[in-house]
Amino acid sequence: MKGEINMAKVFYDQDVNWEAMEGKKVAIIGYGSQGHAHALNLRDSGIDVTIGLYKGSKSAEKARKAGLTVQTVAEAVAGADITMVLIPDEKQADVYKNEIRDNLRPGSALAFAHGFNIHFKQIIPPDDVDVFMVAPKGPGHIVRRQFVEGSGVPDVFAVEQDASGQAFDIALAYARGIGGTRAGVIQTTFQEETETDLFGEQAVLCGGICQLITNGFETLCEAGYQPEIAYFETFHEMKMIVDLMYEGGMAKMRYSISDTAEYGDYTAGPRVISDASKQAMKDVLHDIQDGTFAKDWLLENKAAGRAHFLAMRRQHAEHPIEEVGAKLRKMMSWLNEEKPE
Ligand code: NAD
Ligand code: MG
Ligand code: MG
Ligand code: MG
Ligand code: MG
Ligand code: MG
């Protein structure tokens, strides 16, 4: 790798002007993975939270059970000082146009947990509102779990539009309200967050790792090894290896594995994830940067009724690795297979 790394400033609880949040009413639009975490964490931080959902949403019952007030999106936005949009990215533009835009109070704030719709100009807010982002760098259920445990998931935050002159303070205080500044929060831009978030999930965290595991599993099975053994060697151990890297970097993981494993790590790794893979990563990044990915995904949602997306979801769910995994996880008594709320 070329170039030196300049470390970004990290903001913690003590850097926050909490007064920027005090007395503010927050509308959380959507009560899914991020929505429930933001809503419950803010509420537990003493903030007045209302949930905005469409009539008949399955999430409404869950929110009410948690003691939260549920209104229509329009009502929640009209009463809010901060509207945080936490519905799926591909639905945000329509909901914004139909229910949010005309109810936004001048001087209030419109907020996001991912920059997609602002960066790709699917939502163009009026000039008289603040526009900011607080994006937890972790799944919503972990954002809630770690908050309850007293820690927090790190966030990135960004200010796109500062109508009040206070948007920076409000965004940072919001990050504190959901527990982010307990872990540390870094400032970014909508462009940087959108492009890097999409790249990370596509090339490495979700796309990259699932394909790596699947290729490894298939290679062993096709060579005649038992699928259960293949599963252990290419899938089950992944979490333990990643836990060590998460705690102490790759060096800690390499300290814990045998020298045999470490030697093979250095010699085989670059053969499998090669210069060709890095070139493919650059191509993926290019498609993100020039809007190709965003266009394809938005079109998939509009014209095609998500036919291709749903077919891919089904095909991947039916892969033998999932069957073997389900069987093996049942045999491992300490794992529960409950789906998160
Ligand atoms: P989700 O799919 O889990 O939740 C969707 C929620 O929106 C549900 O409560 C649903 O009822 C509601 N909803 C759907 N259509 C609606 C409509 N028309 N009107 C009102 N409510 C509607 O969503 P998510 O994965 O939490 O993603 C929300 C945002 O957070 C996205 O911008 C995403 O990129 C971002 N984000 C998500 C995660 C994550 O952990 N999933 C992490 C970081 C950022
Ligand atoms: Mg999902
Ligand atoms: Mg992400
Ligand atoms: Mg993402
Ligand atoms: Mg092994
Ligand atoms: Mg070792």
CSV table of C-alpha atoms and ligand atoms in Angstrom, one decimal:
chain,number,residue,atom,x,y,z
A,1,MET,CA,0.0,0.0,0.0
A,2,LYS,CA,1.3,3.4,-0.9
A,3,GLY,CA,1.0,6.7,1.0
A,4,GLU,CA,0.9,7.7,4.6
A,5,ILE,CA,-2.3,7.5,6.7
A,6,ASN,CA,-3.5,10.7,8.3
A,7,MET,CA,-5.7,9.8,11.3
A,8,ALA,CA,-9.1,11.4,11.4
A,9,LYS,CA,-10.3,13.2,14.6
A,10,VAL,CA,-12.5,11.0,16.7
A,11,PHE,CA,-15.3,12.5,18.8
A,12,TYR,CA,-16.4,11.1,22.1
A,13,ASP,CA,-19.1,11.8,24.7
A,14,GLN,CA,-17.2,14.7,26.2
A,15,ASP,CA,-16.9,16.5,22.8
A,16,VAL,CA,-20.7,16.7,22.4
A,17,ASN,CA,-22.8,19.8,23.0
A,18,TRP,CA,-25.8,17.8,24.4
A,19,GLU,CA,-27.9,21.0,24.6
A,20,ALA,CA,-28.3,20.8,20.8
A,21,MET,CA,-30.5,17.8,21.3
A,22,GLU,CA,-32.3,18.7,24.6
A,23,GLY,CA,-36.0,19.4,24.2
A,24,LYS,CA,-35.9,18.3,20.5
A,25,LYS,CA,-38.7,16.1,19.2
A,26,VAL,CA,-37.4,13.3,16.9
A,27,ALA,CA,-39.5,11.5,14.3
A,28,ILE,CA,-38.0,8.1,13.4
A,29,ILE,CA,-39.4,7.1,10.0
A,30,GLY,CA,-39.4,3.3,9.9
A,31,TYR,CA,-39.0,0.8,12.7
A,32,GLY,CA,-36.8,-1.9,11.2
A,33,SER,CA,-33.2,-2.7,11.9
A,34,GLN,CA,-31.9,0.8,12.4
A,35,GLY,CA,-35.2,2.4,13.2
A,36,HIS,CA,-35.8,0.4,16.4
A,37,ALA,CA,-32.2,0.9,17.6
A,38,HIS,CA,-32.2,4.7,17.0
A,39,ALA,CA,-35.7,5.1,18.6
A,40,LEU,CA,-35.0,3.0,21.7
A,41,ASN,CA,-31.5,4.4,22.3
A,42,LEU,CA,-32.7,8.0,21.9
A,43,ARG,CA,-35.7,7.4,24.2
A,44,ASP,CA,-33.4,5.9,26.8
A,45,SER,CA,-31.2,9.0,26.4
A,46,GLY,CA,-34.2,11.1,27.4
A,47,ILE,CA,-35.3,12.3,24.0
A,48,ASP,CA,-38.9,12.6,22.9
A,49,VAL,CA,-39.3,10.1,20.1
A,50,THR,CA,-42.3,9.4,17.7
A,51,ILE,CA,-42.3,6.7,15.1
A,52,GLY,CA,-43.7,7.4,11.6
A,53,LEU,CA,-45.0,4.3,9.7
A,54,TYR,CA,-47.6,3.6,7.0
A,55,LYS,CA,-51.0,2.3,8.0
A,56,GLY,CA,-50.9,-1.5,8.4
A,57,SER,CA,-47.1,-1.7,8.9
A,58,LYS,CA,-46.1,-4.8,10.8
A,59,SER,CA,-43.6,-2.8,12.7
A,60,ALA,CA,-46.2,-0.6,14.3
A,61,GLU,CA,-47.2,-3.2,16.9
A,62,LYS,CA,-43.6,-3.8,17.9
A,63,ALA,CA,-43.1,-0.1,18.4
A,64,ARG,CA,-46.2,0.3,20.5
A,65,LYS,CA,-45.2,-2.7,22.6
A,66,ALA,CA,-41.9,-1.0,23.3
A,67,GLY,CA,-44.0,2.0,24.6
A,68,LEU,CA,-43.4,4.3,21.7
A,69,THR,CA,-45.9,6.6,20.0
A,70,VAL,CA,-46.7,5.6,16.4
A,71,GLN,CA,-48.2,8.1,13.9
A,72,THR,CA,-48.4,8.3,10.1
A,73,VAL,CA,-45.2,9.5,8.4
A,74,ALA,CA,-46.9,12.9,7.7
A,75,GLU,CA,-48.0,13.4,11.3
A,76,ALA,CA,-44.7,12.4,12.7
A,77,VAL,CA,-42.7,14.7,10.4
A,78,ALA,CA,-45.0,17.7,11.0
A,79,GLY,CA,-44.4,17.5,14.7
A,80,ALA,CA,-40.7,16.9,14.6
A,81,ASP,CA,-37.5,19.0,15.1
A,82,ILE,CA,-35.5,16.2,13.6
A,83,THR,CA,-36.8,13.7,11.0
A,84,MET,CA,-34.6,10.6,10.7
A,85,VAL,CA,-35.4,8.6,7.6
A,86,LEU,CA,-34.8,4.9,8.4
A,87,ILE,CA,-36.9,3.1,5.8
A,88,PRO,CA,-35.2,1.0,3.0
A,89,ASP,CA,-33.0,3.2,0.7
A,90,GLU,CA,-34.9,2.2,-2.4
A,91,LYS,CA,-38.3,3.4,-0.9
A,92,GLN,CA,-37.1,6.7,0.5
A,93,ALA,CA,-37.5,8.9,-2.5
A,94,ASP,CA,-41.2,8.1,-2.9
A,95,VAL,CA,-42.0,8.4,0.7
A,96,TYR,CA,-40.1,11.7,0.8
A,97,LYS,CA,-42.1,13.1,-2.1
A,98,ASN,CA,-45.5,11.9,-0.9
A,99,GLU,CA,-45.3,12.3,2.9
A,100,ILE,CA,-42.2,14.0,4.1
A,101,ARG,CA,-41.4,17.0,1.9
A,102,ASP,CA,-44.6,19.1,2.5
A,103,ASN,CA,-44.6,18.4,6.2
A,104,LEU,CA,-41.0,19.4,7.0
A,105,ARG,CA,-40.9,22.4,9.3
A,106,PRO,CA,-38.6,25.2,8.2
A,107,GLY,CA,-35.6,25.2,10.5
A,108,SER,CA,-36.0,21.5,11.4
A,109,ALA,CA,-33.6,18.8,10.4
A,110,LEU,CA,-33.8,16.0,7.9
A,111,ALA,CA,-31.5,13.1,8.7
A,112,PHE,CA,-30.3,9.8,7.3
A,113,ALA,CA,-28.3,6.8,8.3
A,114,HIS,CA,-26.8,6.3,4.8
A,115,GLY,CA,-26.1,8.9,2.2
A,116,PHE,CA,-27.5,7.1,-0.9
A,117,ASN,CA,-30.6,9.3,-1.7
A,118,ILE,CA,-28.9,12.6,-1.0
A,119,HIS,CA,-25.7,11.7,-2.8
A,120,PHE,CA,-27.5,10.3,-5.9
A,121,LYS,CA,-30.0,13.2,-5.9
A,122,GLN,CA,-33.1,11.0,-5.4
A,123,ILE,CA,-34.0,13.4,-2.6
A,124,ILE,CA,-33.5,17.2,-2.9
A,125,PRO,CA,-34.4,18.9,0.4
A,126,PRO,CA,-35.5,22.5,0.6
A,127,ASP,CA,-32.9,25.1,1.6
A,128,ASP,CA,-34.5,25.9,4.9
A,129,VAL,CA,-33.8,22.6,6.7
A,130,ASP,CA,-30.6,21.1,8.1
A,131,VAL,CA,-29.5,17.9,6.3
A,132,PHE,CA,-27.2,15.6,8.2
A,133,MET,CA,-26.3,11.9,8.5
A,134,VAL,CA,-25.5,9.7,11.5
A,135,ALA,CA,-24.6,6.3,10.2
A,136,PRO,CA,-23.8,3.5,12.7
A,137,LYS,CA,-21.1,1.2,11.3
A,138,GLY,CA,-22.9,-1.9,12.4
A,139,PRO,CA,-26.2,-3.7,12.1
A,140,GLY,CA,-29.2,-2.1,13.9
A,141,HIS,CA,-29.6,-5.0,16.3
A,142,ILE,CA,-26.0,-4.6,17.5
A,143,VAL,CA,-26.5,-0.9,17.8
A,144,ARG,CA,-29.3,-1.6,20.3
A,145,ARG,CA,-27.6,-4.5,22.1
A,146,GLN,CA,-24.4,-2.6,22.7
A,147,PHE,CA,-26.2,0.5,23.9
A,148,VAL,CA,-28.1,-1.6,26.5
A,149,GLU,CA,-24.8,-3.3,27.5
A,150,GLY,CA,-23.3,0.2,28.1
A,151,SER,CA,-21.1,0.4,25.1
A,152,GLY,CA,-21.8,1.6,21.6
A,153,VAL,CA,-21.2,1.0,17.9
A,154,PRO,CA,-19.1,3.7,16.2
A,155,ASP,CA,-20.8,6.1,13.8
A,156,VAL,CA,-19.8,8.3,11.0
A,157,PHE,CA,-21.6,11.6,10.7
A,158,ALA,CA,-21.8,14.3,8.0
A,159,VAL,CA,-23.5,17.7,7.5
A,160,GLU,CA,-24.8,18.3,3.9
A,161,GLN,CA,-26.7,21.5,4.6
A,162,ASP,CA,-26.5,23.8,7.6
A,163,ALA,CA,-29.6,26.0,7.6
A,164,SER,CA,-29.7,26.5,11.4
A,165,GLY,CA,-26.0,27.1,11.9
A,166,GLN,CA,-26.2,24.3,14.4
A,167,ALA,CA,-26.3,21.2,12.2
A,168,PHE,CA,-22.8,20.0,13.3
A,169,ASP,CA,-23.7,20.2,17.0
A,170,ILE,CA,-27.1,18.5,16.4
A,171,ALA,CA,-25.6,15.7,14.4
A,172,LEU,CA,-22.9,15.0,16.9
A,173,ALA,CA,-25.4,15.1,19.8
A,174,TYR,CA,-27.7,12.7,17.9
A,175,ALA,CA,-24.7,10.3,17.6
A,176,ARG,CA,-24.4,10.6,21.4
A,177,GLY,CA,-28.1,9.9,21.8
A,178,ILE,CA,-27.8,6.5,20.0
A,179,GLY,CA,-24.6,5.6,21.9
A,180,GLY,CA,-22.1,6.3,19.0
A,181,THR,CA,-19.8,8.7,20.9
A,182,ARG,CA,-19.3,6.1,23.6
A,183,ALA,CA,-17.3,4.2,21.0
A,184,GLY,CA,-16.1,7.1,18.9
A,185,VAL,CA,-17.5,9.0,16.0
A,186,ILE,CA,-15.8,10.3,12.8
A,187,GLN,CA,-16.9,13.1,10.5
A,188,THR,CA,-17.3,12.3,6.8
A,189,THR,CA,-19.3,13.6,3.8
A,190,PHE,CA,-22.4,12.1,2.2
A,191,GLN,CA,-20.3,11.3,-0.9
A,192,GLU,CA,-17.6,9.5,1.1
A,193,GLU,CA,-20.0,7.6,3.3
A,194,THR,CA,-22.2,6.5,0.4
A,195,GLU,CA,-19.3,5.3,-1.8
A,196,THR,CA,-17.3,3.6,0.9
A,197,ASP,CA,-20.4,2.0,2.5
A,198,LEU,CA,-21.5,0.5,-0.8
A,199,PHE,CA,-18.0,-0.6,-1.6
A,200,GLY,CA,-17.4,-2.2,1.8
A,201,GLU,CA,-20.6,-4.2,1.8
A,202,GLN,CA,-20.3,-5.3,-1.9
A,203,ALA,CA,-16.6,-6.1,-2.2
A,204,VAL,CA,-15.7,-7.2,1.3
A,205,LEU,CA,-18.2,-7.5,4.1
A,206,CYS,CA,-21.1,-9.2,2.4
A,207,GLY,CA,-20.4,-9.9,-1.2
A,208,GLY,CA,-16.7,-10.7,-0.9
A,209,ILE,CA,-16.9,-12.8,2.2
A,210,CYS,CA,-20.0,-14.8,1.2
A,211,GLN,CA,-18.4,-15.7,-2.1
A,212,LEU,CA,-15.1,-16.5,-0.5
A,213,ILE,CA,-16.8,-18.9,1.9
A,214,THR,CA,-19.0,-20.4,-0.8
A,215,ASN,CA,-16.1,-21.0,-3.2
A,216,GLY,CA,-14.1,-22.6,-0.4
A,217,PHE,CA,-17.0,-24.9,0.6
A,218,GLU,CA,-17.7,-25.9,-3.1
A,219,THR,CA,-14.0,-26.6,-3.7
A,220,LEU,CA,-13.8,-29.1,-0.8
A,221,CYS,CA,-17.2,-30.7,-1.6
A,222,GLU,CA,-16.3,-31.1,-5.3
A,223,ALA,CA,-13.1,-32.7,-4.3
A,224,GLY,CA,-15.1,-35.4,-2.5
A,225,TYR,CA,-14.8,-34.3,1.2
A,226,GLN,CA,-17.8,-34.5,3.5
A,227,PRO,CA,-19.9,-31.3,3.4
A,228,GLU,CA,-20.1,-31.2,7.2
A,229,ILE,CA,-16.3,-31.1,7.4
A,230,ALA,CA,-16.2,-28.5,4.5
A,231,TYR,CA,-18.6,-26.4,6.4
A,232,PHE,CA,-16.5,-26.4,9.6
A,233,GLU,CA,-13.3,-25.6,7.8
A,234,THR,CA,-14.6,-22.8,5.5
A,235,PHE,CA,-17.6,-21.3,7.4
A,236,HIS,CA,-18.0,-22.1,11.0
A,237,GLU,CA,-14.5,-21.1,12.1
A,238,MET,CA,-14.8,-17.8,10.3
A,239,LYS,CA,-16.4,-16.0,13.3
A,240,MET,CA,-13.6,-17.1,15.7
A,241,ILE,CA,-10.9,-16.0,13.3
A,242,VAL,CA,-12.7,-12.6,12.7
A,243,ASP,CA,-13.3,-12.2,16.5
A,244,LEU,CA,-9.5,-12.3,17.0
A,245,MET,CA,-8.9,-9.9,14.2
A,246,TYR,CA,-11.6,-7.6,15.6
A,247,GLU,CA,-9.9,-7.6,19.1
A,248,GLY,CA,-6.3,-7.3,18.1
A,249,GLY,CA,-5.8,-6.9,14.4
A,250,MET,CA,-4.6,-9.6,12.0
A,251,ALA,CA,-1.5,-9.9,14.1
A,252,LYS,CA,-3.5,-11.2,17.1
A,253,MET,CA,-5.2,-13.8,14.9
A,254,ARG,CA,-1.9,-14.8,13.5
A,255,TYR,CA,-0.4,-15.1,17.0
A,256,SER,CA,-3.2,-17.5,17.9
A,257,ILE,CA,-3.1,-19.8,14.9
A,258,SER,CA,-0.3,-22.3,14.4
A,259,ASP,CA,2.8,-21.3,12.4
A,260,THR,CA,1.7,-23.8,9.8
A,261,ALA,CA,-1.6,-21.9,9.4
A,262,GLU,CA,0.3,-18.6,9.4
A,263,TYR,CA,2.7,-19.8,6.7
A,264,GLY,CA,-0.2,-20.9,4.5
A,265,ASP,CA,-2.0,-17.7,5.2
A,266,TYR,CA,0.9,-15.6,3.7
A,267,THR,CA,1.6,-18.0,0.7
A,268,ALA,CA,-2.0,-18.9,-0.4
A,269,GLY,CA,-3.9,-15.7,0.5
A,270,PRO,CA,-2.5,-13.7,-2.4
A,271,ARG,CA,-3.0,-16.6,-4.8
A,272,VAL,CA,-6.7,-16.8,-4.0
A,273,ILE,CA,-7.4,-13.0,-3.6
A,274,SER,CA,-5.0,-11.9,-6.3
A,275,ASP,CA,-4.3,-8.8,-8.4
A,276,ALA,CA,-7.2,-9.9,-10.6
A,277,SER,CA,-9.5,-9.7,-7.5
A,278,LYS,CA,-8.1,-6.2,-6.7
A,279,GLN,CA,-8.8,-5.1,-10.2
A,280,ALA,CA,-12.3,-6.4,-9.9
A,281,MET,CA,-12.7,-4.4,-6.7
A,282,LYS,CA,-11.6,-1.3,-8.5
A,283,ASP,CA,-14.2,-2.0,-11.2
A,284,VAL,CA,-16.9,-2.4,-8.5
A,285,LEU,CA,-15.8,0.9,-7.0
A,286,HIS,CA,-15.9,2.5,-10.4
A,287,ASP,CA,-19.5,1.4,-10.9
A,288,ILE,CA,-20.4,2.8,-7.5
A,289,GLN,CA,-18.7,6.1,-8.2
A,290,ASP,CA,-20.2,6.7,-11.6
A,291,GLY,CA,-23.8,5.9,-10.4
A,292,THR,CA,-24.1,2.6,-12.4
A,293,PHE,CA,-24.8,0.6,-9.3
A,294,ALA,CA,-27.3,3.1,-8.0
A,295,LYS,CA,-29.1,3.2,-11.4
A,296,ASP,CA,-29.3,-0.6,-11.7
A,297,TRP,CA,-30.6,-1.0,-8.1
A,298,LEU,CA,-33.2,1.8,-8.5
A,299,LEU,CA,-34.4,0.3,-11.8
A,300,GLU,CA,-34.5,-3.2,-10.3
A,301,ASN,CA,-37.0,-1.8,-7.8
A,302,LYS,CA,-39.1,0.2,-10.2
A,303,ALA,CA,-39.5,-1.6,-13.5
A,304,ALA,CA,-38.7,-5.2,-12.8
A,305,GLY,CA,-40.7,-5.8,-9.6
A,306,ARG,CA,-37.4,-7.0,-8.1
A,307,ALA,CA,-37.6,-10.2,-10.2
A,308,HIS,CA,-33.8,-10.6,-10.5
A,309,PHE,CA,-33.1,-9.6,-6.9
A,310,LEU,CA,-35.7,-12.1,-5.6
A,311,ALA,CA,-34.4,-14.9,-7.8
A,312,MET,CA,-30.9,-14.3,-6.5
A,313,ARG,CA,-32.2,-14.3,-2.9
A,314,ARG,CA,-33.9,-17.6,-3.5
A,315,GLN,CA,-31.0,-19.2,-5.3
A,316,HIS,CA,-28.5,-18.3,-2.5
A,317,ALA,CA,-30.9,-19.4,0.2
A,318,GLU,CA,-31.2,-22.8,-1.5
A,319,HIS,CA,-27.4,-23.4,-1.8
A,320,PRO,CA,-26.3,-26.7,-0.1
A,321,ILE,CA,-24.1,-24.7,2.3
A,322,GLU,CA,-27.2,-23.3,4.0
A,323,GLU,CA,-28.7,-26.7,4.4
A,324,VAL,CA,-25.6,-28.2,5.9
A,325,GLY,CA,-25.2,-25.1,8.1
A,326,ALA,CA,-28.8,-25.3,9.4
A,327,LYS,CA,-28.3,-29.0,10.3
A,328,LEU,CA,-25.0,-28.4,12.1
A,329,ARG,CA,-26.1,-25.4,14.0
A,330,LYS,CA,-29.0,-27.5,15.4
A,331,MET,CA,-26.4,-29.9,16.8
A,332,MET,CA,-24.5,-27.0,18.5
A,333,SER,CA,-26.5,-26.5,21.7
A,334,TRP,CA,-25.0,-23.1,22.5
A,335,LEU,CA,-26.1,-21.5,19.3
A,336,ASN,CA,-29.7,-20.3,19.2
A,337,GLU,CA,-31.1,-19.7,15.7
A,338,GLU,CA,-33.7,-17.1,16.8
A,339,LYS,CA,-34.2,-14.4,14.3
A,340,PRO,CA,-33.6,-10.9,15.7
A,341,GLU,CA,-36.8,-8.9,16.5
B,1,NAD,P1,-35.3,-2.1,7.4
B,1,NAD,O1,-35.6,-2.7,6.1
B,1,NAD,O2,-34.8,-2.9,8.5
B,1,NAD,O3,-36.6,-1.3,8.0
B,1,NAD,C1,-37.6,-0.8,7.2
B,1,NAD,C2,-38.7,-0.1,8.1
B,1,NAD,O4,-39.3,0.8,7.2
B,1,NAD,C3,-39.7,-1.1,8.5
B,1,NAD,O5,-40.1,-0.7,9.8
B,1,NAD,C4,-40.9,-0.8,7.5
B,1,NAD,O6,-42.1,-1.1,8.1
B,1,NAD,C5,-40.7,0.6,7.3
B,1,NAD,N1,-41.2,1.1,6.0
B,1,NAD,C6,-41.1,0.5,4.8
B,1,NAD,N2,-41.8,1.2,3.9
B,1,NAD,C7,-42.3,2.2,4.5
B,1,NAD,C8,-43.2,3.3,4.1
B,1,NAD,N3,-43.6,3.4,2.8
B,1,NAD,N4,-43.5,4.2,5.0
B,1,NAD,C9,-43.1,4.1,6.3
B,1,NAD,N5,-42.3,3.1,6.7
B,1,NAD,C10,-42.0,2.2,5.8
B,1,NAD,O7,-34.3,-0.9,7.1
B,1,NAD,P2,-32.8,-0.7,7.6
B,1,NAD,O8,-32.0,-1.9,7.1
B,1,NAD,O9,-32.8,-0.4,9.0
B,1,NAD,O10,-32.3,0.6,6.7
B,1,NAD,C11,-32.7,1.9,7.1
B,1,NAD,C12,-31.6,2.9,6.7
B,1,NAD,O11,-30.5,2.6,7.5
B,1,NAD,C13,-31.1,2.7,5.3
B,1,NAD,O12,-30.8,4.0,4.8
B,1,NAD,C14,-29.9,1.9,5.4
B,1,NAD,O13,-28.9,2.1,4.4
B,1,NAD,C15,-29.4,2.4,6.7
B,1,NAD,N6,-28.5,1.6,7.4
B,1,NAD,C16,-28.9,0.3,7.7
B,1,NAD,C17,-28.1,-0.5,8.5
B,1,NAD,C18,-28.6,-1.8,9.0
B,1,NAD,O14,-28.1,-2.3,10.0
B,1,NAD,N7,-29.6,-2.5,8.4
B,1,NAD,C19,-26.8,-0.1,8.9
B,1,NAD,C20,-26.4,1.2,8.6
B,1,NAD,C21,-27.2,2.1,7.8
B,2,MG,MG,-32.5,-6.5,5.5
B,3,MG,MG,-22.4,-0.2,6.1
B,4,MG,MG,-25.0,-0.1,3.5
B,5,MG,MG,-8.8,-25.6,10.6
B,6,MG,MG,0.8,-18.3,15.7
